[in-house]
PDB file of C-alpha atoms in Angstrom:
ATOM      1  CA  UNK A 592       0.000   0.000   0.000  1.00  0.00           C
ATOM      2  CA  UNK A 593       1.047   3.462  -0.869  1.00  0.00           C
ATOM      3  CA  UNK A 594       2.177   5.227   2.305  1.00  0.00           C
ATOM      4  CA  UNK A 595       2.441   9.155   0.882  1.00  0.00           C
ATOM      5  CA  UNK A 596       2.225  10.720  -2.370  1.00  0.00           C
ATOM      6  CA  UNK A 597       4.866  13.637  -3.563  1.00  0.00           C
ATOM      7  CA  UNK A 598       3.570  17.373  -3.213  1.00  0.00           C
ATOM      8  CA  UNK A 599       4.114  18.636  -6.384  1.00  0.00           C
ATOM      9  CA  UNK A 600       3.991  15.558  -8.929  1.00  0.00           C
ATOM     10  CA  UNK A 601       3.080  16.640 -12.813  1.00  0.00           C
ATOM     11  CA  UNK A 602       0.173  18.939 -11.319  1.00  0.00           C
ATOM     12  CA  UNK A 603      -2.201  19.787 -14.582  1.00  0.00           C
ATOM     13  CA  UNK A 604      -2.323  23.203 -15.938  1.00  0.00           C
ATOM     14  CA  UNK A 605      -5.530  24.544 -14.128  1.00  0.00           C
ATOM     15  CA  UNK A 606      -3.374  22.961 -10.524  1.00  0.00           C
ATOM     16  CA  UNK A 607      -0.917  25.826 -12.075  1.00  0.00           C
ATOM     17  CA  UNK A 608      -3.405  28.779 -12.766  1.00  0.00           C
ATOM     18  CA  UNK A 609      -4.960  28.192  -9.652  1.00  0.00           C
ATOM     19  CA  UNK A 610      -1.067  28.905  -7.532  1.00  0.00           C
ATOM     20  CA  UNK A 611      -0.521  31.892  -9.873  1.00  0.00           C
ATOM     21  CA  UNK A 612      -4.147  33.333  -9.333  1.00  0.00           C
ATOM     22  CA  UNK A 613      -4.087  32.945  -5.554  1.00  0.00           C
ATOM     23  CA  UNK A 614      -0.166  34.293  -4.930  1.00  0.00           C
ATOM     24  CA  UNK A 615      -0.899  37.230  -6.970  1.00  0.00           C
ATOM     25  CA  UNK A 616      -3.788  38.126  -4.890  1.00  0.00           C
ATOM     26  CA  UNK A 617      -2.813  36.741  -1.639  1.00  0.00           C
ATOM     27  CA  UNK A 618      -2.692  39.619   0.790  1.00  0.00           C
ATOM     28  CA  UNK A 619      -5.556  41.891  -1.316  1.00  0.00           C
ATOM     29  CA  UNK A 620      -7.576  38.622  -0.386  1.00  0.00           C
ATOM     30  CA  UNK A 621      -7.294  38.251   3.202  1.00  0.00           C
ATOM     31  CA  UNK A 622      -7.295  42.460   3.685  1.00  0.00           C
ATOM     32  CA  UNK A 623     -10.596  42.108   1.351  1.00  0.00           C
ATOM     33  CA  UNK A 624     -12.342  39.297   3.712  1.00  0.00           C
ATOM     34  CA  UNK A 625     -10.972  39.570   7.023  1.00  0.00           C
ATOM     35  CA  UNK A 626     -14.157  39.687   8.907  1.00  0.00           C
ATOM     36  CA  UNK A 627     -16.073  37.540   6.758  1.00  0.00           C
ATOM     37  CA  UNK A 628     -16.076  34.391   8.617  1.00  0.00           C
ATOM     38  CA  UNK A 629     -16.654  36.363  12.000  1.00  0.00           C
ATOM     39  CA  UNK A 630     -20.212  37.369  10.261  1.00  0.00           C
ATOM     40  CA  UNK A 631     -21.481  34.111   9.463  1.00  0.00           C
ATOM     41  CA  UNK A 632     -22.594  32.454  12.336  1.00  0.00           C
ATOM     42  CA  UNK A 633     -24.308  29.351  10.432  1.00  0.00           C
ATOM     43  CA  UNK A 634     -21.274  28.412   8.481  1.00  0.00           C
ATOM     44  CA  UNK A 635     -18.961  28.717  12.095  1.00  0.00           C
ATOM     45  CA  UNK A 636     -21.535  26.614  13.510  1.00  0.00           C
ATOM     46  CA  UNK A 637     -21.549  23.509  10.875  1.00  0.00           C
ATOM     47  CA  UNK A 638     -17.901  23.794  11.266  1.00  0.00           C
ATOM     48  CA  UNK A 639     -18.259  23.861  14.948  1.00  0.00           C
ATOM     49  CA  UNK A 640     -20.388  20.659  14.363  1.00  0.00           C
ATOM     50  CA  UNK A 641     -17.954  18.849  12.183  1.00  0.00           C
ATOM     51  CA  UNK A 642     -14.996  19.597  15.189  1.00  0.00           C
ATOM     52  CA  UNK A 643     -17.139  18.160  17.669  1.00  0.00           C
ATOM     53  CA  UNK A 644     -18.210  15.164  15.127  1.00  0.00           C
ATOM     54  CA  UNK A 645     -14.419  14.087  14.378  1.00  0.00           C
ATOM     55  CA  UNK A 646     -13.393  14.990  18.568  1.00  0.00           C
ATOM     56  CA  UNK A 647     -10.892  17.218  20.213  1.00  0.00           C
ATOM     57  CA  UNK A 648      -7.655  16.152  19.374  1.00  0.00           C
ATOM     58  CA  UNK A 649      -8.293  14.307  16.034  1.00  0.00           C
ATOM     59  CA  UNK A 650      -5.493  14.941  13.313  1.00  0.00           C
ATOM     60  CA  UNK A 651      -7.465  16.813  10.759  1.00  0.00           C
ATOM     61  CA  UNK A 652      -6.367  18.675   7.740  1.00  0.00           C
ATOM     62  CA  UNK A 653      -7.785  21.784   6.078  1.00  0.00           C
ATOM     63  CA  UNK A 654      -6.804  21.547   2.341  1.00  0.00           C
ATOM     64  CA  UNK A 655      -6.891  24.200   0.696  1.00  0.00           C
ATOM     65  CA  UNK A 656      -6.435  26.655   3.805  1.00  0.00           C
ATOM     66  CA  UNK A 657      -5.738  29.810   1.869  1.00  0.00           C
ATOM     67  CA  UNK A 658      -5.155  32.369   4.946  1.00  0.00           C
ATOM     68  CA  UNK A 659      -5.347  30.235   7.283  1.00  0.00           C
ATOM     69  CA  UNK A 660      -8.738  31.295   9.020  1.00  0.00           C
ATOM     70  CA  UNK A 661     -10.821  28.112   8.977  1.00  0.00           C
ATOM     71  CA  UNK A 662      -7.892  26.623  10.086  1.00  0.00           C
ATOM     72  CA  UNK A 663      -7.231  28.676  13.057  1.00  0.00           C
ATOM     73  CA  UNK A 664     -11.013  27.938  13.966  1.00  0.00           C
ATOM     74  CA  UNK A 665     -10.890  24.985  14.142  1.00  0.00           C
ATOM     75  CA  UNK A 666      -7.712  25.014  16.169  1.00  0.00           C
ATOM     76  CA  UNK A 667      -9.636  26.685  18.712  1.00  0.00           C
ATOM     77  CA  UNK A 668     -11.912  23.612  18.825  1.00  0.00           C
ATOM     78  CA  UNK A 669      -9.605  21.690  19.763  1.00  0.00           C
ATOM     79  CA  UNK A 670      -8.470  19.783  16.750  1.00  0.00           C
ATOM     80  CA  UNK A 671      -4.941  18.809  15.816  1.00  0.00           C
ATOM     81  CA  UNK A 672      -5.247  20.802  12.595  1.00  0.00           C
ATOM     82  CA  UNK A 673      -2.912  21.740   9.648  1.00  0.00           C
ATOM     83  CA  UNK A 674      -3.249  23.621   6.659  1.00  0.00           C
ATOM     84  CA  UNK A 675      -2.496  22.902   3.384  1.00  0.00           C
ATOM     85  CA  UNK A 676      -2.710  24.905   0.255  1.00  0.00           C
ATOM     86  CA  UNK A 677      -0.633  25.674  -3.490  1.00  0.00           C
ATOM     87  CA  UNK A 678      -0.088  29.121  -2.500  1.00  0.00           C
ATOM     88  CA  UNK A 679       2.964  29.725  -1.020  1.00  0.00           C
ATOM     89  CA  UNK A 680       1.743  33.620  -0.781  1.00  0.00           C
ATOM     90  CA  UNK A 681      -1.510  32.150   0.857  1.00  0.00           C
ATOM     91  CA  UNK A 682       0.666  30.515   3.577  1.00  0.00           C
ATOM     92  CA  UNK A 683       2.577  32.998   4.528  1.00  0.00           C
ATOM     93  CA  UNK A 684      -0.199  35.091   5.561  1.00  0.00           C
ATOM     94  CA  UNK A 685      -1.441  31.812   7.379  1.00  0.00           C
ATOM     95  CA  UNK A 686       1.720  31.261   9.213  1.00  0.00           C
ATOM     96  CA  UNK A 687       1.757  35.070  10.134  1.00  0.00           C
ATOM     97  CA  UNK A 688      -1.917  35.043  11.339  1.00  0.00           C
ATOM     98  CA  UNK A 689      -1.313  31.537  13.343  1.00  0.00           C
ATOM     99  CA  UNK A 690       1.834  31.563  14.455  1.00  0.00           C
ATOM    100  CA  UNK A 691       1.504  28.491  16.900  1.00  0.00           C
ATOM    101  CA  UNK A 692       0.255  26.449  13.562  1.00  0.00           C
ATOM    102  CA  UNK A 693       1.578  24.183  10.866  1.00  0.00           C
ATOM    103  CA  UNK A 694       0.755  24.905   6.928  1.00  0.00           C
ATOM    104  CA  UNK A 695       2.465  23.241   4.215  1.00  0.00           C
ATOM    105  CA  UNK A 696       2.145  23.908   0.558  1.00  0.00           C
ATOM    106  CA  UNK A 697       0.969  20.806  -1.224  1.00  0.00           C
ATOM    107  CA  UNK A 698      -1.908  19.503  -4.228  1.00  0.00           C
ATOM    108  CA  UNK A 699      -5.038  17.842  -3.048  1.00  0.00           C
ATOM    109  CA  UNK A 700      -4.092  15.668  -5.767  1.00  0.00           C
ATOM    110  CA  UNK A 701      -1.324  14.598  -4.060  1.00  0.00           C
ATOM    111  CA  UNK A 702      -1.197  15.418  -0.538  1.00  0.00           C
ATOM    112  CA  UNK A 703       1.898  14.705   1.700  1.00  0.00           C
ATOM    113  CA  UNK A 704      -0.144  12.188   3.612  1.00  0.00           C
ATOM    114  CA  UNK A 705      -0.151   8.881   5.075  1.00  0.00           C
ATOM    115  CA  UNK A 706      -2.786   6.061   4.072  1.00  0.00           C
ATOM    116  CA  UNK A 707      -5.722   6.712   6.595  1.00  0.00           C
ATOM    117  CA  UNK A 708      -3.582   9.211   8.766  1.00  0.00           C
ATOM    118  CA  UNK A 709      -6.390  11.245   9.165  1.00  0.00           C
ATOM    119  CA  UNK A 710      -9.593  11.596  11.511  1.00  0.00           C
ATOM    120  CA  UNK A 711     -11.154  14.529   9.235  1.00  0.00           C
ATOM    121  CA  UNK A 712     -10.646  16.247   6.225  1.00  0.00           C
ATOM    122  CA  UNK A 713     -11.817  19.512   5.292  1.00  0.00           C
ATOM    123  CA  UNK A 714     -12.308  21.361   2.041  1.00  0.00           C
ATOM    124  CA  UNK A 715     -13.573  24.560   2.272  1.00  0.00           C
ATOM    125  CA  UNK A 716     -14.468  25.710  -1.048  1.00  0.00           C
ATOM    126  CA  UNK A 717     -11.157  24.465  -2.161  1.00  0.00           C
ATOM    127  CA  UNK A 718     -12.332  22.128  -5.084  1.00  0.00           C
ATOM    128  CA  UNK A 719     -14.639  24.808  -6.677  1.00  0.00           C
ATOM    129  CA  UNK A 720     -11.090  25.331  -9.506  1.00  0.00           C
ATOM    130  CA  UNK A 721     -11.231  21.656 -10.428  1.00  0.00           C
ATOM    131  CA  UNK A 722     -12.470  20.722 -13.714  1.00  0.00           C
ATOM    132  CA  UNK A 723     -15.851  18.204 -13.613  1.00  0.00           C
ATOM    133  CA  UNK A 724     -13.576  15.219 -14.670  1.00  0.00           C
ATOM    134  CA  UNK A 725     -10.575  15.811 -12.275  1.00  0.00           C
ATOM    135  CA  UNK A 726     -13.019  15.614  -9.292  1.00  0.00           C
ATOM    136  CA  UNK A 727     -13.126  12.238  -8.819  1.00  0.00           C
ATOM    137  CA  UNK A 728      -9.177  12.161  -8.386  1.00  0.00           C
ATOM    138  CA  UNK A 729      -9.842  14.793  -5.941  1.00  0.00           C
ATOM    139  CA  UNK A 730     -12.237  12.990  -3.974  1.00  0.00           C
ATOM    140  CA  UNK A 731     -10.254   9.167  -4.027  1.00  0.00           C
ATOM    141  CA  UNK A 732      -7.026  11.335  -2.012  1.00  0.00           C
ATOM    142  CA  UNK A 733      -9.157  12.526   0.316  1.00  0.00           C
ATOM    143  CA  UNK A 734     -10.213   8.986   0.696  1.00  0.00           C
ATOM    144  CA  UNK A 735      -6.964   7.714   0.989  1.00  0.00           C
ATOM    145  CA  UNK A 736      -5.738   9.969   4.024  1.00  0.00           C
ATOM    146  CA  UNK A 737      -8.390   9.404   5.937  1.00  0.00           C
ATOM    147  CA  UNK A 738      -9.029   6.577   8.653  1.00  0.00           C
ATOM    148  CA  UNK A 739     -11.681   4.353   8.740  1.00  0.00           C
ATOM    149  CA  UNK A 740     -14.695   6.188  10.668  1.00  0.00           C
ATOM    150  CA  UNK A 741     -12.976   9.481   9.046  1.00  0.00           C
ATOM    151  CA  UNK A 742     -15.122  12.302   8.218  1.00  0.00           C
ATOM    152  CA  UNK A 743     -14.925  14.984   5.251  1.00  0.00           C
ATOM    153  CA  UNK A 744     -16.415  18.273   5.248  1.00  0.00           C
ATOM    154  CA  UNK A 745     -17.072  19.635   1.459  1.00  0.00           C
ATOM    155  CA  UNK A 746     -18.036  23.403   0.658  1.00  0.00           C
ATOM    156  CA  UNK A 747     -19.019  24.684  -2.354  1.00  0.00           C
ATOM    157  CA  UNK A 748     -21.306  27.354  -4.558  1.00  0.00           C
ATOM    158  CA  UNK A 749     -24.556  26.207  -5.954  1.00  0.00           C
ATOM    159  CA  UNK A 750     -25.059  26.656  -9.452  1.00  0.00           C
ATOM    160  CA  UNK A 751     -24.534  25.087 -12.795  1.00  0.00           C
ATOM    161  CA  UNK A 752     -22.574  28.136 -15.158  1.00  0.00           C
ATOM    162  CA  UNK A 753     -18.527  28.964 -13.619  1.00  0.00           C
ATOM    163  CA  UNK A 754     -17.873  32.295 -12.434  1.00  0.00           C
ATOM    164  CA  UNK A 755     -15.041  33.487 -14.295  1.00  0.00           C
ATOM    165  CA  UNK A 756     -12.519  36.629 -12.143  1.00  0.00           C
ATOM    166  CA  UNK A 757     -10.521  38.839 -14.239  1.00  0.00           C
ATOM    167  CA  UNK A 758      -7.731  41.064 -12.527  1.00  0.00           C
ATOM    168  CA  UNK A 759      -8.874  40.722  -9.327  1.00  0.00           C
ATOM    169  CA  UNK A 760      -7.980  44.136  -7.358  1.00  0.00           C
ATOM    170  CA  UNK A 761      -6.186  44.539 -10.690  1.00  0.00           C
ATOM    171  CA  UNK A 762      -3.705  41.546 -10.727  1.00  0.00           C
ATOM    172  CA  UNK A 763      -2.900  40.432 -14.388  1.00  0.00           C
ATOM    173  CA  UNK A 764      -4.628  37.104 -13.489  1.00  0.00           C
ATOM    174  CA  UNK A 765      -7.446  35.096 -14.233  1.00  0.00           C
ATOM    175  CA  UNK A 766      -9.308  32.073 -12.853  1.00  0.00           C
ATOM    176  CA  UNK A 767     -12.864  30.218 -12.913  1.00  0.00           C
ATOM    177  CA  UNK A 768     -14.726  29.290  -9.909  1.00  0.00           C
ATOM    178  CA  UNK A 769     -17.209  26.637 -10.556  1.00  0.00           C
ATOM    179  CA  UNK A 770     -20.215  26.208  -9.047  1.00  0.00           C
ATOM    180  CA  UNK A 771     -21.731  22.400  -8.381  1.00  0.00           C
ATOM    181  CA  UNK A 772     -24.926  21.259  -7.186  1.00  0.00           C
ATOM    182  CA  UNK A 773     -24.802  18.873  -3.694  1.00  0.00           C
ATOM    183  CA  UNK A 774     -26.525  15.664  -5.889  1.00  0.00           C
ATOM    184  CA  UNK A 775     -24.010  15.155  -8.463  1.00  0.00           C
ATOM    185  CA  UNK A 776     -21.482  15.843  -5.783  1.00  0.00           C
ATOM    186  CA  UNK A 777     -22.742  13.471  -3.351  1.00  0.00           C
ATOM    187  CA  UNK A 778     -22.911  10.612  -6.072  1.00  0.00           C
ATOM    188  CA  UNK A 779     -18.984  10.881  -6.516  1.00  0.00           C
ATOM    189  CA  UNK A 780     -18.188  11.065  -2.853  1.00  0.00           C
ATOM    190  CA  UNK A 781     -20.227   7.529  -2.659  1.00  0.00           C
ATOM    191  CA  UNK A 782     -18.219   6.324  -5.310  1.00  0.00           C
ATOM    192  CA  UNK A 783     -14.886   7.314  -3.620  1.00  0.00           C
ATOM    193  CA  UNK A 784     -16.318   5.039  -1.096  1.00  0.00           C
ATOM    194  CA  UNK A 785     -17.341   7.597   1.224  1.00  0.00           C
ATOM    195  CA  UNK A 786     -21.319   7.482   3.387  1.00  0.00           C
ATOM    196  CA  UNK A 787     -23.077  10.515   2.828  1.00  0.00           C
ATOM    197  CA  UNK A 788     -24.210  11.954   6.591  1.00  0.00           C
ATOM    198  CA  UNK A 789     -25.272  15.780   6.025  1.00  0.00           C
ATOM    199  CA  UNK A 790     -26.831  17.624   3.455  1.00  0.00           C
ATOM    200  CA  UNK A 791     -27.024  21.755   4.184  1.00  0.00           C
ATOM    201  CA  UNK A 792     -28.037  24.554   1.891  1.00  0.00           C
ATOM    202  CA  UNK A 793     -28.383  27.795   3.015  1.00  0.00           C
ATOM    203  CA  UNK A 794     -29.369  30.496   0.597  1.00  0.00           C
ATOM    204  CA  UNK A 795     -26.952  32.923  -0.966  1.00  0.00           C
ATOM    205  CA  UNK A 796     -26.385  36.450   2.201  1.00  0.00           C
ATOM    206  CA  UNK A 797     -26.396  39.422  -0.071  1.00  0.00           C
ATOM    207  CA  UNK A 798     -25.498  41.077   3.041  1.00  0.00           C
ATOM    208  CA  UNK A 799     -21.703  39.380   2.252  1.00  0.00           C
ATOM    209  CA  UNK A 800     -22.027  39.657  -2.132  1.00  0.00           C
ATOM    210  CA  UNK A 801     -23.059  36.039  -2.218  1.00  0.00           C
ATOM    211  CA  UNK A 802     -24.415  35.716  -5.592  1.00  0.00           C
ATOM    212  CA  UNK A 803     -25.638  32.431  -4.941  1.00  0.00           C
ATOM    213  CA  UNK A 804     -27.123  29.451  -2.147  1.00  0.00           C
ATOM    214  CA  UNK A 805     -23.588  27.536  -0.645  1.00  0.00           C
ATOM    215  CA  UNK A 806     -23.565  23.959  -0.254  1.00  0.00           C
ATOM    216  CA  UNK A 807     -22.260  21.304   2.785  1.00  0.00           C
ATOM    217  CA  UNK A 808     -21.502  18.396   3.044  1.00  0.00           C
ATOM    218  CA  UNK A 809     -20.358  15.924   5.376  1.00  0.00           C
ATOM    219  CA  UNK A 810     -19.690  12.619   4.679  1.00  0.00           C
ATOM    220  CA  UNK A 811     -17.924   9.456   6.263  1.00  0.00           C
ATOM    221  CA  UNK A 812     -15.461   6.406   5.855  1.00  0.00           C
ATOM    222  CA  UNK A 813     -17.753   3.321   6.637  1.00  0.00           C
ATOM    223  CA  UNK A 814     -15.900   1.719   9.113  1.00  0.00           C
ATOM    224  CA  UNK A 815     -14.846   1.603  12.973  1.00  0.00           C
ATOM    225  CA  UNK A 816     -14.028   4.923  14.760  1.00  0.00           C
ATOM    226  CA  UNK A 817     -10.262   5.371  14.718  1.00  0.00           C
ATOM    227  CA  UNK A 818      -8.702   5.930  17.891  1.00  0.00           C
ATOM    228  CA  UNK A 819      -7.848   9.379  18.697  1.00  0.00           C
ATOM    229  CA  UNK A 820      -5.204  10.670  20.319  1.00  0.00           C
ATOM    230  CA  UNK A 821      -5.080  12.648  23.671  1.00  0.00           C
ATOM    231  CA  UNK A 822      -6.629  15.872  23.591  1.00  0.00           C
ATOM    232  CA  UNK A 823      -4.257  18.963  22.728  1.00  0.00           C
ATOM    233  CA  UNK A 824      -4.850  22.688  23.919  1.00  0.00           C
ATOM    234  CA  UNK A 825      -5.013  24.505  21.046  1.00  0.00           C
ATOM    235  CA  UNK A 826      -6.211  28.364  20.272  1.00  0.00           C
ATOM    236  CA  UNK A 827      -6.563  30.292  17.466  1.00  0.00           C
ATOM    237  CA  UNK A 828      -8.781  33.444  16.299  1.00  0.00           C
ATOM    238  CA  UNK A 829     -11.890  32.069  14.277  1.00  0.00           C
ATOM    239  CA  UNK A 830     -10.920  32.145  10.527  1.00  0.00           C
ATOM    240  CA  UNK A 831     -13.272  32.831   7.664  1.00  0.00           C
ATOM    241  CA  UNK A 832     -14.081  30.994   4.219  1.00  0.00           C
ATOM    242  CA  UNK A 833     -11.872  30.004   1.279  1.00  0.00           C
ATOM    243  CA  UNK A 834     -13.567  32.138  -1.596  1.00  0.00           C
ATOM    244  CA  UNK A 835     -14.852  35.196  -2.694  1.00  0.00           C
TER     245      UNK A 835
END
């Protein structure tokens, strides 16, 4: 069995874009957004849910941790959490902001990880760059790193058309964000061999320029509950989401 996977190993084009996009507007991004996460008490609370659903102390990983804040929240929930994201721009702000943290650049498609090392996985609108047919790649790491019992946390814009940003805070870059919908979703979770356990949708706050609803989901390695280790004291200002 394969016990870790390389970082960086022949990442596609859009894996590429998606660096370039995010360290040219790195800090612009986290200035922008700050206090975004602090106003939305429903999506602290499904987080808060998913903390106490893996346990305090579980090894979890937030891929895809941009700045850093939805890590550092759920830090102060007392999860073993690390960060992970292509941005090395993105990471320094998240090392910065949580000093007493670990965040290591890395590709979901590839993550630095262990074979079922993992109590929880979570990615916060962190797949909404991958192309349709690259998702199920996505989707069979996460399975990989996680334990038996292991739960994944998925968040994502509803909608069927991409979103495409051009020169963001005037940046000479370019990227898509693509919008799913939870059913199509949920049907290749199953086949990565994950249990579906939650469903939410709340609609879109035009109070924070959400153009449209947001989708989570959590879902679940069938299997027994891993053991977990003792509980750590960790703390960490709440953090806020992954996109604009």
């Amino acid at each position: 069995m394969t016990t870790s996977r390389p970082a960086h190993a022949d990442q596609p084009e859009h894996v590429r874009a998606t660096r370039a996009f995010y360290d040219a507007i790195a800090e612009d991004y986290a200035e922008t957004f700050r206090d975004l996460h602090a106003a939305m008490p429903l999506d602290r609370a499904l987080l808060a849910g998913f903390a106490d659903l893996v346990g305090e102390g579980a090894p979890v990983a937030d891929v895809g941790c941009g700045p850093g804040r939805v890590t550092g929240f759920l830090a102060s929930r007392g999860l073993d959490v690390h960060g992970v994201d292509l941005s090395e721009s993105m990471l320094a702000i998240a090392r910065r902001e949580n000093p007493g943290l670990r965040f290591e650049q890395g590709s979901m498609f590839a993550l630095d990880l262990p074979d079922g090392s993992l109590a929880g996985l979570v990615s916060w609108y962190s797949t909404i760059h991958t192309p349709p047919e690259d998702l199920p790649a996505v989707y069979a790491e996460f399975r990989r790193v996680l334990a038996p019992g292991g739960h994944l946390l998925v968040a994502f814009q509803m909608g069927d058309e991409p979103r495409r940003h051009v020169r963001p805070w005037g940046h000479p870059v370019t990227l898509d964000f693509r919008r799913m919908r939870p059913e199509p979703v949920t049907e290749l979770l199953e086949e990565a061999g994950f249990a579906l356990v939650q469903r939410t949708v709340r609609e879109a706050d035009t109070r924070q320029g959400e153009p449209t609803p947001q989708a989570f989901l959590i879902a679940r390695v069938p299997g027994e509950e891993q053991a977990r280790p003792p509980a750590t004291s960790c703390t960490a200002p709440p953090r806020r989401p992954r996109s604009p």
